Coordinates of C-alpha atoms in Angstrom, one line a residue:
Chain A
M299 CA 99.0 -46.3 4.9
R300 CA 98.3 -42.9 3.5
D301 CA 100.4 -40.1 3.4
G302 CA 101.9 -41.6 7.1
R303 CA 98.5 -42.8 8.9
I304 CA 97.1 -46.1 10.3
R305 CA 94.2 -47.6 8.0
G306 CA 91.5 -47.0 10.2
Q307 CA 90.9 -49.8 10.4
L308 CA 94.3 -51.1 11.8
L309 CA 92.7 -48.6 14.6
K310 CA 89.9 -50.2 15.4
G311 CA 89.5 -51.9 19.1
T312 CA 92.6 -49.5 19.9
T313 CA 90.3 -46.2 20.9
P314 CA 90.0 -47.4 24.2
L315 CA 93.2 -47.7 24.2
L316 CA 94.2 -44.6 22.9
I317 CA 91.4 -42.0 24.4
L318 CA 92.5 -43.8 28.2
S319 CA 96.0 -43.7 27.4
V320 CA 96.0 -39.7 26.8
L321 CA 93.5 -39.3 30.1
R322 CA 96.5 -40.6 31.6
D323 CA 98.0 -37.2 32.8
G324 CA 94.2 -35.5 33.2
E325 CA 91.2 -34.6 32.3
L326 CA 90.1 -33.4 28.1
Y327 CA 87.3 -33.0 26.3
G328 CA 86.3 -34.7 22.9
Y329 CA 87.5 -32.6 20.9
E330 CA 90.8 -32.4 22.8
I331 CA 91.2 -36.3 23.1
A332 CA 90.8 -36.6 19.2
Q333 CA 93.3 -33.9 18.5
R334 CA 95.8 -34.8 21.5
I335 CA 95.5 -39.0 20.4
R336 CA 97.1 -36.9 16.5
E337 CA 99.3 -35.2 17.4
K338 CA 100.6 -37.3 19.6
S339 CA 100.8 -39.8 17.8
G340 CA 102.7 -37.7 15.2
G341 CA 99.4 -37.4 12.5
A342 CA 99.3 -41.1 12.2
F343 CA 96.6 -41.9 14.3
N344 CA 93.4 -39.9 13.7
P345 CA 90.7 -41.5 14.5
G346 CA 86.9 -40.7 14.0
E347 CA 85.6 -38.6 16.0
G348 CA 82.1 -40.5 14.9
S349 CA 83.7 -43.3 16.2
L350 CA 85.3 -41.6 19.4
Y351 CA 82.0 -40.4 21.2
P352 CA 80.1 -43.8 21.2
A353 CA 83.6 -45.4 22.7
L354 CA 84.2 -41.9 25.6
H355 CA 80.0 -42.7 26.1
S356 CA 80.9 -45.9 26.2
L357 CA 83.9 -46.4 28.8
E358 CA 81.6 -43.5 31.0
S359 CA 79.3 -46.4 31.2
E360 CA 82.0 -49.2 32.0
G361 CA 82.6 -46.2 35.4
A362 CA 86.7 -46.3 33.0
L363 CA 85.7 -42.4 32.5
Q364 CA 84.0 -40.5 34.9
A365 CA 82.1 -36.3 33.1
K366 CA 81.6 -34.1 34.9
W367 CA 80.8 -30.0 32.1
G368 CA 83.4 -27.2 32.8
E369 CA 84.1 -24.5 32.0
S370 CA 87.0 -23.9 29.2
D371 CA 88.7 -21.5 27.8
K372 CA 87.2 -21.1 24.3
G373 CA 84.1 -19.7 26.4
P374 CA 81.2 -22.6 26.1
R375 CA 81.2 -24.8 28.7
R376 CA 82.6 -28.3 28.0
R377 CA 82.4 -31.8 28.6
Y378 CA 85.4 -33.2 30.5
Y379 CA 86.2 -36.6 30.8
Q380 CA 88.8 -38.1 33.2
I381 CA 90.0 -41.1 34.0
T382 CA 88.5 -43.1 37.2
P383 CA 90.2 -46.3 38.8
A384 CA 89.0 -49.0 37.5
G385 CA 90.0 -47.1 34.0
Q386 CA 93.6 -47.0 35.5
K387 CA 92.4 -50.5 35.7
L388 CA 91.3 -51.0 32.1
L389 CA 94.0 -49.4 31.2
A390 CA 96.6 -51.5 32.7
A391 CA 94.9 -54.9 30.8
H392 CA 95.0 -53.2 27.6
E393 CA 98.0 -52.2 27.7
A394 CA 99.6 -55.7 28.7
E395 CA 97.1 -57.1 25.9
W396 CA 98.9 -54.7 23.5
A397 CA 102.0 -56.1 24.3
T398 CA 101.3 -59.2 23.9
F399 CA 100.2 -57.9 20.7
T400 CA 102.6 -55.7 19.2
A401 CA 105.3 -58.8 20.2
G402 CA 103.5 -61.3 18.7
M403 CA 103.4 -60.1 15.2
I404 CA 106.7 -58.0 15.3
G405 CA 108.0 -62.1 16.2
V406 CA 105.4 -63.3 13.4
T407 CA 106.7 -60.6 10.6
E408 CA 109.4 -59.7 11.5
P409 CA 111.8 -61.5 8.1
S410 CA 113.6 -64.4 9.7
H411 CA 117.7 -64.7 9.8
D412 CA 117.8 -68.9 9.8
Chain B
M399 CA 72.0 -25.2 53.7
T400 CA 71.7 -27.4 51.3
R401 CA 68.3 -29.2 49.4
T402 CA 69.1 -32.6 50.5
R403 CA 69.5 -30.4 54.9
R404 CA 66.6 -28.8 54.1
R405 CA 64.3 -32.1 53.4
I406 CA 65.5 -34.3 56.5
A407 CA 65.5 -30.7 59.2
A408 CA 61.2 -30.7 57.3
G409 CA 61.0 -34.1 57.7
S410 CA 63.0 -35.0 60.9
L411 CA 60.4 -32.0 62.4
L412 CA 56.7 -33.4 60.7
A413 CA 58.1 -37.0 62.3
I414 CA 57.9 -35.0 66.2
L415 CA 55.1 -33.1 65.4
L416 CA 53.0 -36.6 64.4
A417 CA 54.0 -38.1 67.1
A418 CA 53.3 -35.5 69.4
A419 CA 50.7 -34.0 68.1
P420 CA 47.5 -35.8 68.4
S421 CA 48.1 -36.0 71.9
V422 CA 48.2 -32.3 72.3
V423 CA 46.0 -31.2 70.1
A424 CA 43.2 -33.2 70.6
P425 CA 44.1 -35.5 74.4
T426 CA 40.8 -36.6 74.7
S427 CA 40.0 -38.1 71.9
V428 CA 39.8 -42.1 70.8
V429 CA 42.2 -40.6 68.2
A430 CA 45.0 -40.0 70.1
T431 CA 45.1 -42.3 71.9
T432 CA 45.4 -45.4 69.3
W433 CA 47.4 -42.7 67.5
T434 CA 49.7 -42.0 70.4
D435 CA 50.5 -46.3 70.7
L436 CA 51.2 -45.8 66.5
A437 CA 53.3 -42.4 66.3
W438 CA 56.6 -42.8 67.8
P439 CA 56.8 -46.3 65.6
L440 CA 56.6 -44.8 62.7
A441 CA 58.6 -41.8 62.9
A442 CA 60.7 -43.7 62.9
L443 CA 60.2 -45.0 60.3
F444 CA 59.8 -41.8 58.6
L445 CA 63.1 -40.8 60.4
V446 CA 65.0 -43.5 58.4
F447 CA 63.4 -43.2 55.0
E448 CA 64.3 -39.6 56.0
I449 CA 68.1 -40.1 56.0
Q450 CA 67.3 -41.9 53.4
A451 CA 68.1 -38.8 51.7
W452 CA 71.5 -38.5 52.9
I453 CA 72.1 -42.2 51.3
S454 CA 70.6 -41.6 48.1
L455 CA 70.8 -45.0 47.1
P456 CA 69.7 -44.1 43.9
G457 CA 72.1 -41.6 43.6
K458 CA 75.6 -44.0 44.4
W459 CA 72.5 -46.9 41.9
A460 CA 73.8 -43.5 39.2
R461 CA 77.4 -43.1 40.1
I462 CA 78.0 -46.9 39.3
A463 CA 76.5 -47.5 36.6
G464 CA 78.6 -44.0 35.0
E465 CA 75.8 -41.7 34.8
R466 CA 75.8 -38.1 35.8
V467 CA 73.2 -35.5 35.6
A468 CA 72.4 -33.2 32.5
Q469 CA 73.3 -29.4 32.3
A470 CA 72.4 -27.1 30.4
T471 CA 74.5 -26.1 28.2
T472 CA 74.2 -23.0 26.0
A473 CA 77.2 -23.7 23.1
I474 CA 75.9 -21.6 20.6
T475 CA 75.7 -23.8 17.2
P476 CA 75.3 -22.7 13.5
P477 CA 72.1 -23.2 11.6
D478 CA 73.9 -25.8 9.0
T479 CA 74.9 -28.0 12.3
S480 CA 71.9 -27.8 13.3
S481 CA 69.6 -30.7 11.0
Y482 CA 72.5 -33.0 11.4
L483 CA 71.9 -32.2 15.7
D484 CA 68.3 -32.6 15.0
A485 CA 68.9 -35.9 13.2
V486 CA 70.7 -37.5 16.1
D487 CA 69.0 -36.1 17.9
S488 CA 65.8 -38.0 16.7
A489 CA 67.6 -41.1 16.3
L490 CA 69.1 -41.4 19.9
G491 CA 66.0 -43.0 21.1
L492 CA 67.6 -42.3 25.4
P493 CA 65.6 -39.7 27.5
P494 CA 65.7 -35.9 26.9
E495 CA 68.4 -34.5 29.7
V496 CA 70.6 -38.0 27.7
R497 CA 69.9 -36.3 24.0
A498 CA 70.3 -33.0 25.7
E499 CA 73.7 -33.8 27.0
I500 CA 75.3 -35.2 24.0
R501 CA 73.9 -32.6 22.1
A502 CA 75.0 -29.8 23.5
E503 CA 78.0 -32.2 23.6
L504 CA 78.5 -32.9 19.9
S505 CA 77.1 -28.9 19.5
D506 CA 80.7 -28.3 21.8
H507 CA 83.0 -30.5 18.7
L508 CA 81.2 -29.1 15.9
D509 CA 82.2 -25.4 17.1
D510 CA 85.9 -26.5 17.7
S511 CA 86.5 -28.8 14.6
I512 CA 85.0 -26.1 12.3
E513 CA 86.6 -23.5 14.7
A514 CA 90.4 -24.9 13.4
L515 CA 89.4 -26.5 10.2
E516 CA 88.8 -22.0 9.4
A517 CA 91.9 -21.5 10.4
E518 CA 93.0 -24.0 7.7
G519 CA 92.5 -22.1 5.0
L520 CA 88.9 -23.7 4.4
D521 CA 85.8 -21.2 4.2
R522 CA 83.1 -21.4 6.3
A523 CA 81.2 -23.8 4.6
R524 CA 83.7 -26.2 3.9
A525 CA 84.9 -26.5 7.3
T526 CA 81.4 -27.1 8.5
R527 CA 80.7 -29.8 5.0
E528 CA 84.4 -31.6 6.8
A529 CA 82.9 -31.1 10.3
L530 CA 79.9 -33.0 9.4
A531 CA 81.7 -35.4 7.7
R532 CA 84.4 -36.5 10.1
L533 CA 81.3 -37.2 12.7
G534 CA 79.7 -39.7 10.1
R535 CA 76.3 -40.7 9.0
A536 CA 73.5 -39.0 11.8
E537 CA 71.7 -42.1 11.8
E538 CA 75.1 -44.3 13.2
L539 CA 76.6 -42.1 15.5
A540 CA 72.8 -42.1 17.3
R541 CA 72.7 -45.7 16.6
Q542 CA 76.8 -46.5 18.6
L543 CA 75.5 -43.1 20.9
R544 CA 72.8 -45.0 21.9
A545 CA 74.6 -48.6 22.1
A546 CA 77.3 -47.1 24.6
H547 CA 74.5 -45.8 27.1
Q548 CA 72.0 -48.6 27.2
S549 CA 74.3 -51.4 28.9
T550 CA 73.8 -54.3 30.7
R551 CA 75.0 -52.3 33.6
R552 CA 72.7 -49.8 32.8
L553 CA 69.4 -52.2 32.4
L554 CA 70.3 -53.8 36.0
A555 CA 70.3 -49.6 37.6
G556 CA 67.3 -49.1 36.4
A557 CA 65.3 -52.1 37.9
A558 CA 67.2 -51.8 40.9
G559 CA 66.8 -48.0 41.5
G560 CA 62.9 -49.4 39.7
V561 CA 62.6 -51.1 42.8
W562 CA 63.6 -49.1 45.2
S563 CA 62.1 -45.2 44.1
A564 CA 58.1 -47.9 43.9
G565 CA 58.8 -48.8 47.5
V566 CA 60.7 -45.9 49.0
G567 CA 58.0 -43.5 47.6
M568 CA 54.9 -46.3 48.2
I569 CA 56.1 -46.2 51.9
Q570 CA 56.8 -42.1 52.3
G571 CA 53.5 -42.3 50.0
Y572 CA 51.8 -43.6 53.0
L573 CA 53.1 -42.9 56.3
A574 CA 52.7 -39.0 55.0
V575 CA 48.8 -39.7 54.0
L576 CA 48.4 -41.7 57.3
G577 CA 50.1 -38.6 59.1
L578 CA 47.9 -35.9 57.4
I579 CA 44.8 -37.2 58.0
A580 CA 46.0 -38.1 61.8
L581 CA 46.3 -34.3 62.0
S582 CA 43.6 -33.1 60.7
L583 CA 41.3 -36.1 62.1
N584 CA 42.6 -34.1 65.0
L585 CA 41.6 -31.3 64.1
G586 CA 38.4 -32.2 63.6
V587 CA 37.8 -34.0 66.6
L588 CA 39.0 -30.6 68.6
I589 CA 36.9 -27.9 67.1
L590 CA 34.1 -31.5 67.2
Q591 CA 35.0 -31.3 70.9
R592 CA 34.5 -27.3 71.5
S593 CA 31.5 -26.8 69.1
V594 CA 30.1 -29.8 71.1
D595 CA 31.0 -28.0 75.0
A596 CA 29.7 -24.9 73.5
A597 CA 26.6 -26.2 72.9
G598 CA 26.3 -27.9 76.2
V599 CA 25.7 -30.7 75.2
S600 CA 27.1 -34.1 77.3
W601 CA 29.9 -35.9 75.9
N602 CA 29.0 -39.1 77.5
G603 CA 27.0 -41.2 74.7
I604 CA 29.7 -40.5 72.2
K605 CA 32.5 -42.1 71.0
I606 CA 34.6 -40.2 68.0
G607 CA 37.0 -42.7 65.7
P608 CA 37.0 -45.9 63.6
S609 CA 34.9 -48.8 66.2
D610 CA 34.7 -51.1 62.8
L611 CA 37.6 -53.2 61.1
E612 CA 35.5 -53.6 58.0
T613 CA 35.8 -49.5 58.2
I614 CA 39.0 -48.8 59.0
T615 CA 40.3 -51.9 56.7
A616 CA 39.1 -50.4 54.4
L617 CA 40.7 -46.1 54.6
L618 CA 43.7 -47.9 55.0
C619 CA 43.8 -49.7 52.0
V620 CA 42.1 -46.7 50.5
M621 CA 45.2 -44.9 51.7
A622 CA 47.8 -45.9 50.3
W623 CA 45.9 -45.6 46.9
V624 CA 47.5 -41.9 45.7
P625 CA 50.7 -43.1 47.3
A626 CA 50.4 -46.9 44.7
F627 CA 49.9 -44.3 42.1
V628 CA 53.0 -41.7 43.0
A629 CA 55.5 -45.4 43.4
G630 CA 53.8 -46.0 39.4
R631 CA 54.7 -42.6 38.6
R632 CA 58.7 -43.2 40.3
C633 CA 59.8 -45.8 39.5
V634 CA 59.0 -46.1 35.8
R635 CA 61.6 -42.7 36.0
A636 CA 64.1 -44.2 38.5
S637 CA 64.0 -46.4 36.0
S638 CA 64.3 -44.7 32.9
R639 CA 66.6 -42.7 34.2
L640 CA 69.9 -45.2 34.9
S641 CA 68.7 -47.8 32.2
R642 CA 69.3 -43.8 30.3
R643 CA 65.8 -45.9 27.9
K644 CA 62.4 -44.0 27.5
A645 CA 59.2 -44.1 29.6
R646 CA 57.4 -45.8 27.2
Q647 CA 59.9 -48.0 26.5
L648 CA 59.4 -49.0 30.7
R649 CA 56.5 -48.4 31.5
G650 CA 54.5 -51.7 30.5
F651 CA 57.1 -53.5 31.8
W652 CA 56.1 -52.0 35.2
A653 CA 52.5 -51.7 35.1
I654 CA 53.2 -55.2 35.0
A655 CA 55.3 -56.3 37.1
G656 CA 53.8 -54.0 40.1
V657 CA 50.0 -55.6 39.4
A658 CA 52.2 -59.2 39.7
A659 CA 54.0 -58.6 43.2
L660 CA 51.0 -55.6 44.3
G661 CA 48.6 -58.1 43.9
W662 CA 50.1 -60.9 44.5
L663 CA 51.4 -59.4 48.0
V664 CA 48.2 -57.9 48.8
T665 CA 46.1 -61.1 47.4
F666 CA 47.7 -64.3 49.0
Q667 CA 50.3 -62.1 51.5
I668 CA 48.6 -59.6 53.7
G669 CA 45.7 -61.0 56.0
V670 CA 44.0 -58.4 57.0
Q671 CA 39.7 -58.4 57.7
Q672 CA 38.1 -59.5 54.1
S673 CA 34.7 -58.3 52.7
W674 CA 32.8 -56.5 49.3
L675 CA 34.5 -53.2 50.3
V676 CA 37.7 -54.3 51.6
V677 CA 38.6 -56.6 48.5
P678 CA 38.2 -53.4 45.7
C679 CA 40.5 -51.3 47.9
E680 CA 42.9 -53.3 48.4
L681 CA 42.8 -54.5 44.5
G682 CA 43.0 -50.5 44.4
I683 CA 46.8 -50.9 45.5
P684 CA 48.2 -52.5 42.3
V685 CA 45.2 -50.5 40.2
L686 CA 46.6 -47.7 40.5
F687 CA 50.3 -48.0 40.8
A688 CA 49.5 -49.8 37.1
A689 CA 48.0 -46.4 36.1
G690 CA 50.8 -44.5 37.8
A691 CA 53.0 -46.5 35.0
L692 CA 51.2 -45.6 31.9
L693 CA 49.4 -43.0 32.2
R694 CA 52.9 -40.2 31.0
P695 CA 54.8 -41.2 34.3
D696 CA 57.8 -38.5 32.8
A697 CA 54.6 -36.1 32.1
S698 CA 54.1 -33.0 35.1
L699 CA 51.1 -33.6 37.5
H700 CA 50.8 -29.9 37.3
L701 CA 47.2 -29.0 37.8
P702 CA 45.8 -26.4 36.6
R703 CA 45.1 -23.6 39.2
S704 CA 41.1 -23.7 38.2
R705 CA 41.4 -27.7 38.6
S706 CA 43.7 -27.7 41.3
K707 CA 41.2 -27.4 43.9
L708 CA 39.4 -30.4 42.9
A709 CA 42.4 -32.3 44.4
L710 CA 41.7 -31.9 48.0
V711 CA 37.5 -33.4 46.5
P712 CA 38.7 -36.7 48.2
A713 CA 41.1 -35.9 50.6
A714 CA 38.3 -33.9 52.2
I715 CA 36.1 -36.9 51.4
L716 CA 38.3 -39.5 53.0
V717 CA 38.7 -37.7 56.1
G718 CA 35.5 -36.2 57.0
G719 CA 34.3 -40.5 56.0
L720 CA 36.4 -40.9 58.5
L721 CA 35.6 -38.2 61.9
M722 CA 31.4 -38.1 60.6
G723 CA 31.1 -41.7 59.9
T724 CA 32.3 -43.6 62.7
A725 CA 31.2 -41.3 65.1
V726 CA 28.6 -44.0 66.3
P727 CA 26.5 -43.8 69.6
D728 CA 28.6 -45.8 72.7
Y729 CA 26.2 -46.8 74.8
G730 CA 28.1 -48.5 76.9
S731 CA 26.9 -50.9 80.2
G732 CA 24.0 -50.1 78.5
K733 CA 24.7 -51.6 75.4
D734 CA 23.6 -55.2 76.0
S735 CA 20.7 -54.3 77.1
L736 CA 19.9 -52.6 73.8
M737 CA 19.9 -56.9 72.6
S738 CA 17.7 -59.3 73.2
W739 CA 19.2 -62.7 71.7
P740 CA 16.3 -64.4 69.5
S741 CA 13.7 -66.9 71.2
D742 CA 13.0 -70.3 71.2
S743 CA 10.4 -70.2 68.7
V744 CA 13.3 -68.5 66.4
L745 CA 15.1 -71.5 67.2
G746 CA 13.4 -74.0 67.2
Y747 CA 14.1 -75.3 70.8
D748 CA 11.1 -75.3 74.3
R749 CA 12.4 -73.6 76.7
V750 CA 14.6 -71.7 78.2
A751 CA 15.7 -73.7 81.3
P752 CA 13.8 -71.9 84.1
E753 CA 14.9 -69.7 86.7
G754 CA 16.5 -71.6 89.4
Y755 CA 15.7 -75.0 86.9
V756 CA 20.4 -74.3 87.1
P757 CA 21.0 -73.9 90.0
C758 CA 24.2 -71.7 90.2
A759 CA 27.2 -72.7 91.5
P760 CA 28.8 -71.4 94.8
G761 CA 30.5 -68.8 94.2
L762 CA 29.4 -67.7 90.4
P763 CA 27.0 -64.4 91.2
P764 CA 23.9 -65.2 88.3
M765 CA 24.5 -63.4 85.2
T766 CA 21.5 -62.4 84.3
T767 CA 18.4 -60.1 85.3
D768 CA 16.4 -63.0 86.1
G769 CA 18.0 -64.8 88.2
R770 CA 19.6 -67.2 85.6
C771 CA 23.2 -69.0 85.5
V772 CA 25.1 -68.0 82.6
V773 CA 27.7 -71.2 82.1
P774 CA 30.7 -68.8 81.7
L775 CA 33.6 -69.1 79.5
G776 CA 36.5 -70.5 80.7
G777 CA 39.3 -72.1 79.1
G778 CA 39.8 -71.2 75.1
T779 CA 39.5 -67.8 74.0
L780 CA 37.2 -66.7 71.8
G781 CA 38.7 -64.8 69.0
I782 CA 38.3 -64.5 65.2
N783 CA 41.3 -66.1 64.5
D784 CA 39.9 -69.1 66.8
F785 CA 37.6 -69.5 64.0
K786 CA 40.3 -70.7 62.0
G787 CA 40.4 -74.7 61.9
P788 CA 38.4 -76.8 64.2
W789 CA 37.6 -75.3 67.6
A790 CA 38.5 -76.1 70.4
G791 CA 37.9 -74.9 74.0
Q792 CA 36.6 -75.4 77.5
W793 CA 33.5 -74.0 79.3
L794 CA 33.7 -74.2 82.3
V795 CA 30.2 -75.7 83.7
D796 CA 30.9 -75.6 87.7
G797 CA 26.9 -76.0 89.1
L798 CA 25.5 -77.8 86.2
K799 CA 26.1 -80.7 87.6
Q800 CA 23.8 -80.1 89.6
A801 CA 21.4 -80.2 86.9
P802 CA 19.6 -83.1 85.7
F803 CA 20.2 -82.6 81.9
T804 CA 21.1 -84.4 80.0
S805 CA 22.9 -85.2 76.2
M806 CA 24.3 -81.6 76.5
R807 CA 26.0 -80.3 73.7
I808 CA 27.4 -77.5 72.4
E809 CA 25.3 -76.5 69.6
V810 CA 26.4 -73.8 66.7
W811 CA 24.2 -71.7 64.5
R812 CA 24.9 -69.2 62.0
A813 CA 22.6 -66.0 61.4
L814 CA 21.0 -65.4 57.7
A815 CA 22.9 -63.2 55.9
G816 CA 22.7 -59.1 56.2
V817 CA 22.1 -59.9 60.2
S818 CA 24.5 -58.0 62.1
A819 CA 25.9 -57.4 65.2
W820 CA 23.0 -55.3 66.8
D821 CA 19.9 -58.2 64.9
M822 CA 20.1 -60.3 67.5
T823 CA 16.5 -59.7 67.9
D824 CA 13.8 -62.1 67.5
T825 CA 12.4 -60.3 64.6
V826 CA 15.7 -61.4 62.5
G827 CA 16.9 -64.8 61.8
F828 CA 18.8 -67.5 62.3
A829 CA 19.3 -70.9 60.4
V830 CA 16.6 -73.2 60.9
D831 CA 19.4 -75.9 62.2
P832 CA 22.7 -75.6 63.8
R833 CA 25.6 -75.1 62.2
S834 CA 27.6 -77.7 64.5
A835 CA 27.1 -79.5 67.4
A836 CA 29.7 -81.8 69.3
P837 CA 29.2 -83.4 73.0
Y838 CA 30.1 -82.1 75.7
L839 CA 32.1 -83.6 78.4
I840 CA 32.0 -83.0 81.4
E841 CA 35.4 -84.3 82.8
P842 CA 34.3 -85.8 86.7
A843 CA 37.0 -85.0 88.7
T844 CA 37.7 -81.1 87.5
L845 CA 33.3 -81.0 86.0
D846 CA 35.1 -78.6 84.2
G847 CA 33.0 -78.9 80.4
Y848 CA 34.7 -79.7 77.5
F849 CA 33.7 -79.6 73.9
R850 CA 35.9 -79.8 69.8
I851 CA 33.9 -78.9 66.9
P852 CA 35.0 -80.1 63.8
A853 CA 33.8 -76.9 61.9
D854 CA 35.9 -74.4 60.4
L855 CA 34.0 -71.6 60.9
G856 CA 37.1 -69.2 59.3
S857 CA 36.4 -70.2 56.3
H858 CA 32.7 -68.8 55.8
H859 CA 31.6 -66.0 54.8
Q860 CA 29.1 -66.0 57.1
R861 CA 29.5 -63.1 59.7
R862 CA 27.7 -63.9 62.9
W863 CA 27.2 -66.4 64.8
L864 CA 25.4 -68.1 68.5
V865 CA 27.2 -70.3 70.5
F866 CA 25.5 -72.2 73.6
V867 CA 24.5 -75.2 75.5
T868 CA 21.6 -77.1 75.8
G869 CA 20.5 -80.0 77.9
V870 CA 17.7 -83.0 77.7
G871 CA 15.7 -81.9 81.3
S872 CA 14.1 -84.6 82.6
D873 CA 10.9 -84.3 80.8
G874 CA 12.2 -85.4 77.8
R875 CA 12.7 -81.8 76.8
R876 CA 15.5 -80.1 74.7
Y877 CA 16.3 -76.6 76.5
R878 CA 19.1 -74.6 76.4
L879 CA 20.8 -73.6 79.3
G880 CA 21.7 -70.1 80.3
D881 CA 22.6 -66.9 77.4
P882 CA 23.4 -67.1 74.5
L883 CA 26.6 -65.9 73.1
W884 CA 27.4 -64.9 69.5
F885 CA 30.4 -64.2 68.0
G886 CA 32.0 -61.8 64.7
T887 CA 33.5 -64.7 62.1
T888 CA 35.0 -61.6 60.5
F889 CA 37.2 -62.7 57.7
T890 CA 40.6 -62.6 58.4
G891 CA 42.6 -64.6 55.9
T892 CA 43.8 -62.9 52.4
I893 CA 41.7 -61.8 49.1
W894 CA 42.4 -65.7 47.7
D895 CA 40.8 -67.7 51.3
W896 CA 38.4 -65.0 51.4
L897 CA 37.2 -65.5 47.7
T898 CA 37.8 -69.1 47.9
A899 CA 35.9 -69.2 50.9
S900 CA 33.0 -71.8 51.1
D901 CA 29.7 -69.7 52.0

């Protein structure tokens, strides 16, 4: 951790979970997704933008996301991503997996009181 | 009205026209009568494939694959990000519309990122450098994006979409060509009819319409060439679009697959009349499919205006060939009089049984003008396909019971190469010996005659056969009894059967 941020290596594998989580509340375009992740994590998560788009397109290929071009308030058209029912299921699976992971991690890393 | 609805409406209208037009335009033509039998099933098929426009299966597969149609964006890209976007674009290896979409999205992202960094106080140059750095190396980004797009799921969707597009393209194209030619033919017949009527020439004795099975089969195969070419193109294009792979990556695969599948189909599965004319026409179908897949399938087919008229030439030849080449004189009931059977000297027999030598059976009128009785054909039918395998049948011999013939047998004589249906005269040759001869057995109770020829006449390329009964008279010489019947063993098997048949 440097400057309160999580190292990129640690974030690897969590990008789909982060993307699906922030899209649960509504459709966003790529830059907004990166911003939203940063904001919601209090700046702790700063996903590499180079890995953001491959992850978005991969989720779209899997049918977890649906993309469409739409107008933005900033002028040019943006490619908005929206979570699909398949994406909701994937998100639930990722969350369950993450819960198991964090519980296990806490169990291992917390000092023993014996 | 949407484009899809317009397409369906146009297709339905065309289907109705196809069904109705021949009988309206030229109700007395041969084409009209034959077309009427085919028109409604074809129209129904056409409608089915128009309905496909509603269902739009490739579109469904596209949605399943998560694909969206690329839409142009008008993002303004700073000049110094262009080289980065160019590098990503050239390394992507995806179809052009997908590359354009990705480029537009990354361009938007860079615009937003640079703007945000400038708002944080960075100057334009530093903001641009920082924004590009956050995206990482162009080649690595392109590699990851390519991997994201070229998933197995999309590959399967591309394969299914390719097969579907090829099939639909083939059938739709074939029906369209068939319909256009039918309409053109009817128009031509109409013009010809009017011209003949205006010239005061009697229609009696003129027949329009393909009567030669070999010609019809060859033309039907040629009509499939253009649809096959278009199907090859559509196959590669649909597969490329759905699988997110470049057309040039896929075209070799589809060319080989098309040649294998269509080649197998026409060679082993489609049993039509085969000949040296028909076989190349049939094999042209897989070849044209492969050509459509290989010859720049992602490029437009538009011809320069100066050359566009050339496209009409093959169509004109095809329609003209159908119309003119098949206008054969029809001699009606007088046809038989133009033919004479091979003489006894050609066949090597002593003589034909003289008049009265073979008394006619009660109730069976003489069949020839010279008063001889012809042994009438009965029982087994002698169609083309009856020559497949040993040939068995029944030949009624009522009347022959009184004839003083012994050793009666049925004989099959093969015409020599080049003999056509109209050449069975004294001047052309037949084989010097019967191809096959079988005892002619008379059932005493019914007086019916039976025969069974062990030969498989249908396995031979030879097309003309004479079949007749002979018997040994009281003078010890063999006589031909009645007139022979001739049959054309037009080969109706597959290409493979035909190629491997003995001559």
